[in-house]
Short mmCIF file of C-alpha atoms in Angstrom, two decimals:
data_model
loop_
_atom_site.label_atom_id
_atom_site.label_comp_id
_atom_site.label_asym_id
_atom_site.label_seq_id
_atom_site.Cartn_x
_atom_site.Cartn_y
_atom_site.Cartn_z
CA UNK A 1 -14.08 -9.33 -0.44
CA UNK A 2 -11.17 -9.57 1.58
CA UNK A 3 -7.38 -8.42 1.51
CA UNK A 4 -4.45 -9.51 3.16
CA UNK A 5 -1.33 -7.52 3.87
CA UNK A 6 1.86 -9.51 4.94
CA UNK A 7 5.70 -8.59 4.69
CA UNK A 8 6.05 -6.26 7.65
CA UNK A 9 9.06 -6.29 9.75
CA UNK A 10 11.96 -4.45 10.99
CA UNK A 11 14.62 -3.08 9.28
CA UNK A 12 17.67 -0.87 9.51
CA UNK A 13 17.25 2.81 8.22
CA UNK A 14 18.30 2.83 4.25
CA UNK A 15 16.90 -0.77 4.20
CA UNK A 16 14.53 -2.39 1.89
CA UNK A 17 11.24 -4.18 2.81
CA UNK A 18 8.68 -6.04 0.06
CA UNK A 19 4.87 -5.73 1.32
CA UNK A 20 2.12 -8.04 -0.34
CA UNK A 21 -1.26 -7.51 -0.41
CA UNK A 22 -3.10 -10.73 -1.67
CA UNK A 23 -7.02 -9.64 -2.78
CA UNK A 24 -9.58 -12.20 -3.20
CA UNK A 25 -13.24 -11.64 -4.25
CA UNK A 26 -13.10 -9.03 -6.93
CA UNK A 27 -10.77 -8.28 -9.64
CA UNK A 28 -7.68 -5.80 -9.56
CA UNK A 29 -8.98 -5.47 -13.09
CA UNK A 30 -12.13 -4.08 -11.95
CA UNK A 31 -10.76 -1.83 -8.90
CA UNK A 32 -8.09 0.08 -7.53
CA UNK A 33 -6.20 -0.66 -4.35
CA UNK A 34 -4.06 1.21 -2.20
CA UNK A 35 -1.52 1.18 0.19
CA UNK A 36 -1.77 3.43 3.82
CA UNK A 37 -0.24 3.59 6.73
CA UNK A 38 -0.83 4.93 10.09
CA UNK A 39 2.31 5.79 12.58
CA UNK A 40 2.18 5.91 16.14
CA UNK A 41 -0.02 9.03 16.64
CA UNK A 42 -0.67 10.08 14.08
CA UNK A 43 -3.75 10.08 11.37
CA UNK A 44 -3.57 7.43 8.78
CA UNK A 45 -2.27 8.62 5.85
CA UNK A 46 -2.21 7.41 1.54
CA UNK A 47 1.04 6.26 0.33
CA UNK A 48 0.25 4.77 -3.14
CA UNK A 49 -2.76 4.23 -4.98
CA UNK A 50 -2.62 1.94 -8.55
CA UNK A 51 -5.89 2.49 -11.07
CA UNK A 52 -7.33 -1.22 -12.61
CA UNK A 53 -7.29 -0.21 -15.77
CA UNK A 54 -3.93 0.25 -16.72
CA UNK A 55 -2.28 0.15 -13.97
CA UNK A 56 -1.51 4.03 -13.18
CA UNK A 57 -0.02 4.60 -9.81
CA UNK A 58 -0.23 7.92 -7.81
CA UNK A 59 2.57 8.35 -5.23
CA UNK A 60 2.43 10.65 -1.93
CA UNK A 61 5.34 13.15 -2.18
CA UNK A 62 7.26 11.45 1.10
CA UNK A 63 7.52 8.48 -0.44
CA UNK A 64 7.86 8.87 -4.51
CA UNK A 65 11.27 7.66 -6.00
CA UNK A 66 11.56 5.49 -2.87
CA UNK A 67 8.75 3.18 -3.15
CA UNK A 68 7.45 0.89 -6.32
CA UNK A 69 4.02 -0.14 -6.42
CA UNK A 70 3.34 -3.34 -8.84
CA UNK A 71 0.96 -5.77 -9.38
CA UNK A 72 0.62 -9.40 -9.95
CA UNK A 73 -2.89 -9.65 -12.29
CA UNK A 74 -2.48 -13.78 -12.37
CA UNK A 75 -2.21 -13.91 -8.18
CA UNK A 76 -4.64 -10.81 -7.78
CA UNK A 77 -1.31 -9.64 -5.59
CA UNK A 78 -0.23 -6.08 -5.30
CA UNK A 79 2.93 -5.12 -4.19
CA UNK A 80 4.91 -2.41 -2.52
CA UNK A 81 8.86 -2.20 -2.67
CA UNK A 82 10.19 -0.13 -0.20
CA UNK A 83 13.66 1.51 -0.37
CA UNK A 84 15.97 3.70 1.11
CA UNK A 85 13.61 3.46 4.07
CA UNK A 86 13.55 5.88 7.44
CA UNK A 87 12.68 6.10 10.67
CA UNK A 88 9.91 8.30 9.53
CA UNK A 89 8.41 5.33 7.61
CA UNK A 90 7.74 3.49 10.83
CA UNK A 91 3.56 2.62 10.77
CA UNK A 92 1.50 -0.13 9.84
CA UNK A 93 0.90 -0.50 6.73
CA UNK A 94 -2.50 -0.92 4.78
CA UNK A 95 -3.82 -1.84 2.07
CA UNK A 96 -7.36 -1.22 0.88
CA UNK A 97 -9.45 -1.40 -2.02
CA UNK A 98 -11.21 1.42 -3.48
CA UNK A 99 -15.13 1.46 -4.48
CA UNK A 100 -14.63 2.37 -8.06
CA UNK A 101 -11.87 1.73 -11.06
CA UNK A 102 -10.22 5.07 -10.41
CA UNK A 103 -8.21 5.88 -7.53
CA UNK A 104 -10.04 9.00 -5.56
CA UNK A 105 -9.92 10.45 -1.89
CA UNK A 106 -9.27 8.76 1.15
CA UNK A 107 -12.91 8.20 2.05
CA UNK A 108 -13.60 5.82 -1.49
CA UNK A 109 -11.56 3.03 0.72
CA UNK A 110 -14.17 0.49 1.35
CA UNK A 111 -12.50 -2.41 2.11
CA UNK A 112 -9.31 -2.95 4.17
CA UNK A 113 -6.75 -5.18 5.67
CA UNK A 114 -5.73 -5.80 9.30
CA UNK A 115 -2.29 -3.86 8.51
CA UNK A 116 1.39 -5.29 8.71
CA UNK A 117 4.30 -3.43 10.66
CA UNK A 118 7.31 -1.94 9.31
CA UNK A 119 9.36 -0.77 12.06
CA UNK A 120 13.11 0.65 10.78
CA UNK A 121 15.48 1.60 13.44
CA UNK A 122 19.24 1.01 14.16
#
Protein backbone atom coordinates (compact mmCIF):
# COMPACT_ATOMS: atom_id res chain seq x y z
CA UNK A 1 0.00 0.00 0.00
CA UNK A 2 1.62 3.05 -0.82
CA UNK A 3 0.68 6.77 -1.79
CA UNK A 4 2.40 9.40 -3.43
CA UNK A 5 1.78 13.10 -3.11
CA UNK A 6 3.40 15.42 -5.81
CA UNK A 7 2.40 19.04 -7.05
CA UNK A 8 3.83 21.14 -4.25
CA UNK A 9 5.43 24.39 -4.93
CA UNK A 10 5.37 28.00 -4.41
CA UNK A 11 2.99 30.34 -5.29
CA UNK A 12 1.86 33.93 -4.95
CA UNK A 13 -1.01 34.60 -2.36
CA UNK A 14 -4.57 34.33 -4.39
CA UNK A 15 -2.75 31.69 -6.55
CA UNK A 16 -3.78 28.30 -7.56
CA UNK A 17 -1.83 25.02 -7.01
CA UNK A 18 -3.12 21.23 -8.28
CA UNK A 19 -1.83 18.42 -5.70
CA UNK A 20 -1.93 14.62 -6.82
CA UNK A 21 -1.96 11.87 -4.79
CA UNK A 22 -1.34 8.63 -6.91
CA UNK A 23 -2.50 5.31 -4.58
CA UNK A 24 -1.41 1.96 -5.50
CA UNK A 25 -2.28 -1.32 -3.69
CA UNK A 26 -5.89 -0.98 -2.74
CA UNK A 27 -8.81 0.51 -4.34
CA UNK A 28 -10.21 4.19 -3.87
CA UNK A 29 -13.33 2.13 -4.34
CA UNK A 30 -12.74 0.27 -1.27
CA UNK A 31 -11.29 3.26 1.00
CA UNK A 32 -11.24 6.74 1.73
CA UNK A 33 -8.28 9.05 1.46
CA UNK A 34 -7.48 12.29 2.72
CA UNK A 35 -5.60 15.22 2.38
CA UNK A 36 -3.50 16.98 5.67
CA UNK A 37 -1.18 19.24 6.17
CA UNK A 38 1.15 20.27 8.82
CA UNK A 39 2.63 24.09 8.92
CA UNK A 40 5.70 25.10 10.46
CA UNK A 41 4.81 24.55 14.16
CA UNK A 42 2.13 23.63 14.31
CA UNK A 43 0.04 20.13 14.76
CA UNK A 44 -0.96 18.46 11.60
CA UNK A 45 -4.21 19.18 10.76
CA UNK A 46 -7.37 17.45 8.12
CA UNK A 47 -8.15 19.47 5.17
CA UNK A 48 -10.40 17.16 3.05
CA UNK A 49 -11.48 13.77 3.38
CA UNK A 50 -13.50 11.92 0.13
CA UNK A 51 -15.68 8.52 1.18
CA UNK A 52 -15.11 5.37 -1.62
CA UNK A 53 -18.35 4.84 -2.07
CA UNK A 54 -19.68 7.65 -3.71
CA UNK A 55 -17.38 9.88 -3.52
CA UNK A 56 -18.64 12.30 -0.55
CA UNK A 57 -16.10 14.83 0.47
CA UNK A 58 -15.94 16.56 3.95
CA UNK A 59 -14.14 19.93 3.92
CA UNK A 60 -12.37 21.71 7.07
CA UNK A 61 -14.04 25.14 7.52
CA UNK A 62 -10.52 27.13 6.52
CA UNK A 63 -10.46 25.74 3.47
CA UNK A 64 -14.22 24.96 2.04
CA UNK A 65 -15.22 27.00 -1.14
CA UNK A 66 -11.48 27.35 -1.78
CA UNK A 67 -10.37 23.92 -2.33
CA UNK A 68 -11.91 20.93 -4.72
CA UNK A 69 -11.21 17.53 -3.90
CA UNK A 70 -11.72 14.95 -7.01
CA UNK A 71 -10.81 11.77 -7.97
CA UNK A 72 -9.52 9.89 -10.87
CA UNK A 73 -11.14 6.03 -10.27
CA UNK A 74 -9.25 4.75 -13.73
CA UNK A 75 -5.56 6.21 -12.34
CA UNK A 76 -6.50 5.42 -8.58
CA UNK A 77 -5.44 9.42 -8.44
CA UNK A 78 -7.00 11.84 -6.06
CA UNK A 79 -6.77 15.30 -6.41
CA UNK A 80 -6.79 18.59 -4.60
CA UNK A 81 -7.36 22.06 -6.41
CA UNK A 82 -6.32 24.77 -4.48
CA UNK A 83 -7.56 28.38 -4.95
CA UNK A 84 -7.52 31.69 -3.79
CA UNK A 85 -4.62 30.44 -1.69
CA UNK A 86 -2.85 32.34 1.54
CA UNK A 87 -0.07 32.65 3.39
CA UNK A 88 -1.89 30.76 6.01
CA UNK A 89 -2.00 27.72 3.67
CA UNK A 90 1.75 27.39 3.80
CA UNK A 91 2.49 23.39 5.13
CA UNK A 92 3.18 20.24 3.62
CA UNK A 93 0.70 18.64 2.41
CA UNK A 94 -0.51 14.94 2.99
CA UNK A 95 -2.31 12.60 1.86
CA UNK A 96 -3.35 9.41 3.60
CA UNK A 97 -5.61 6.65 3.36
CA UNK A 98 -8.09 5.77 5.87
CA UNK A 99 -8.64 2.09 7.41
CA UNK A 100 -12.24 1.79 6.50
CA UNK A 101 -14.79 3.03 3.49
CA UNK A 102 -15.98 5.97 5.56
CA UNK A 103 -14.03 8.91 6.34
CA UNK A 104 -13.66 9.12 10.43
CA UNK A 105 -11.17 10.91 12.93
CA UNK A 106 -7.76 11.72 12.47
CA UNK A 107 -6.40 8.62 14.14
CA UNK A 108 -8.27 6.02 11.24
CA UNK A 109 -5.18 7.36 8.91
CA UNK A 110 -3.18 4.29 8.44
CA UNK A 111 -1.26 4.85 5.65
CA UNK A 112 0.52 8.03 4.47
CA UNK A 113 2.69 9.84 2.05
CA UNK A 114 6.07 11.58 2.47
CA UNK A 115 4.14 15.09 2.02
CA UNK A 116 4.70 17.79 -0.81
CA UNK A 117 5.24 21.64 -0.01
CA UNK A 118 3.08 24.43 -0.83
CA UNK A 119 4.74 27.50 0.15
CA UNK A 120 2.62 30.93 -1.06
CA UNK A 121 4.28 34.17 -0.43
CA UNK A 122 4.86 37.42 -2.44
Amino acid sequence: VQVVESGGSWVQPGGSLRLSCAASGFSLDEYAIGWLRQAPGKRREGVVCMQASDGSTYYASYVKGRFTMSRDKAKNTVYLEMNRLQPDDTAVYFCAKQKNQQCAGYSQYDHWGQGTQVTVSS
